[in-house]
Amino acid sequence: MNVTVRSLLVAAAAALLVPAMSAAFAADQPASSPTRGAATAAVAAQAGKIAPYHARFGRTQPVIAIIGENSGTELTDYVIPYGVLQQSSVARVITVATQPGPITMRPALRIQPQATIAEFDADFPEGADYVIVPAVVRRNDPALLAWIVAQGAKGGTIVSICDGALVVANTGLLKGHRATAHWATQALRAKAYPDVDWVKNVRYVADGRIVSSAGISASMPVSIALVEAIAGHDHAAALAHELGVSDWSTAHNSDVFRPRFGVNLMAFVHTTYSNAHLHAMQRIGVPVAAGVDEIALALTADAYSRTGRSHAYALSASAAPVQTRHGLTLLPDRVVGGANPVDRVLPAFDATPSARMLDQALAGIAQRYGRSTAYGVALDFEYPGFRK
């Protein structure tokens, strides 16, 4: 189709889409108030810290299970807690899946977990001290829900990341608790789970043995907060410095990420509609080799796969599994010189602190695809560090 004609069609579609999106989210918009800042601060103050860890079963370190669902698990929700907790050296961290075989990560990459839920239960019959629950495709998966319930019954603290809260809500464990999740599911959650006290404008909420975090980027601060609960503030602060994180408090304003006409709505239009219709999808190779930083990899691949113009692939010298810096098993998507080449290869990761790789990825996206597209990705990440 002629580019000019396509441009006119997309412009017409956007003219219809923008008001529709604006109206769809209007009900969730907070009323303007001079006390709003104070109210946001009050919510953050009430969110609470994760309760300090108390050793069980004679363990010298807590056992932390990160559970994935094989058909689709959110990449950064799964990998960032793993990378942060492994770097902290304060816990035994096990990657788990509902079934044998690799986990297809969304929106990109494939990971081979260390254990199935059956294997984990055989190794740790007393259960995990903490269970981290990412967003997954099949959030009503019976095996997944039953296993989370069983872990909770054994005294484990359940930690949901982003819309992993919907999974935990489906178990019934959130009833009567305060919780949070990605800003985009606020209306859905309020309607589907009215017996949960859904909290907005907060990075994470700790309510007894239930912990939940806001959208994608909140996986980093809540993971550091978990390290603080296990090993104390000084250990968490040193870890945060290594990662390039200056603040892991609960302070957050999720309302600013919602689509608003004249403010950020066109960024959503670009990443969710017009980019895919006006441009061919680019295959982006992300170089991977033994020792690759899994946090940097997850942030980069996730960001580039949310542009509407590109999809990230793990590019390796061979098809053999790759062990990341902290022992995660990554399955390469493409082989250098192989039959399925990529269109562009990103530079290998440098010494940039892991958490700051999202800024680097967004800068690269802005350079290649425009600042509005990068802004749309940041909004999807619920990341406050990028401005249009």
PDB file of C-alpha atoms in Angstrom, residues 298-307 377:
ATOM      1  CA  ALA A 298      15.625  -8.582  30.410  1.00  0.00           C
ATOM      2  CA  LEU A 299      15.180  -4.809  30.496  1.00  0.00           C
ATOM      3  CA  THR A 300      16.596  -4.394  26.995  1.00  0.00           C
ATOM      4  CA  ALA A 301      14.737  -7.264  25.326  1.00  0.00           C
ATOM      5  CA  ASP A 302      11.472  -6.356  27.033  1.00  0.00           C
ATOM      6  CA  ALA A 303      11.710  -2.686  26.056  1.00  0.00           C
ATOM      7  CA  TYR A 304      12.615  -3.306  22.403  1.00  0.00           C
ATOM      8  CA  SER A 305       9.767  -5.806  22.111  1.00  0.00           C
ATOM      9  CA  ARG A 306       7.153  -3.250  23.220  1.00  0.00           C
ATOM     10  CA  THR A 307       7.765  -0.611  20.550  1.00  0.00           C
ATOM     11  CA  VAL A 377       7.334   1.983  26.162  1.00  0.00           C
TER      12      VAL A 377
END
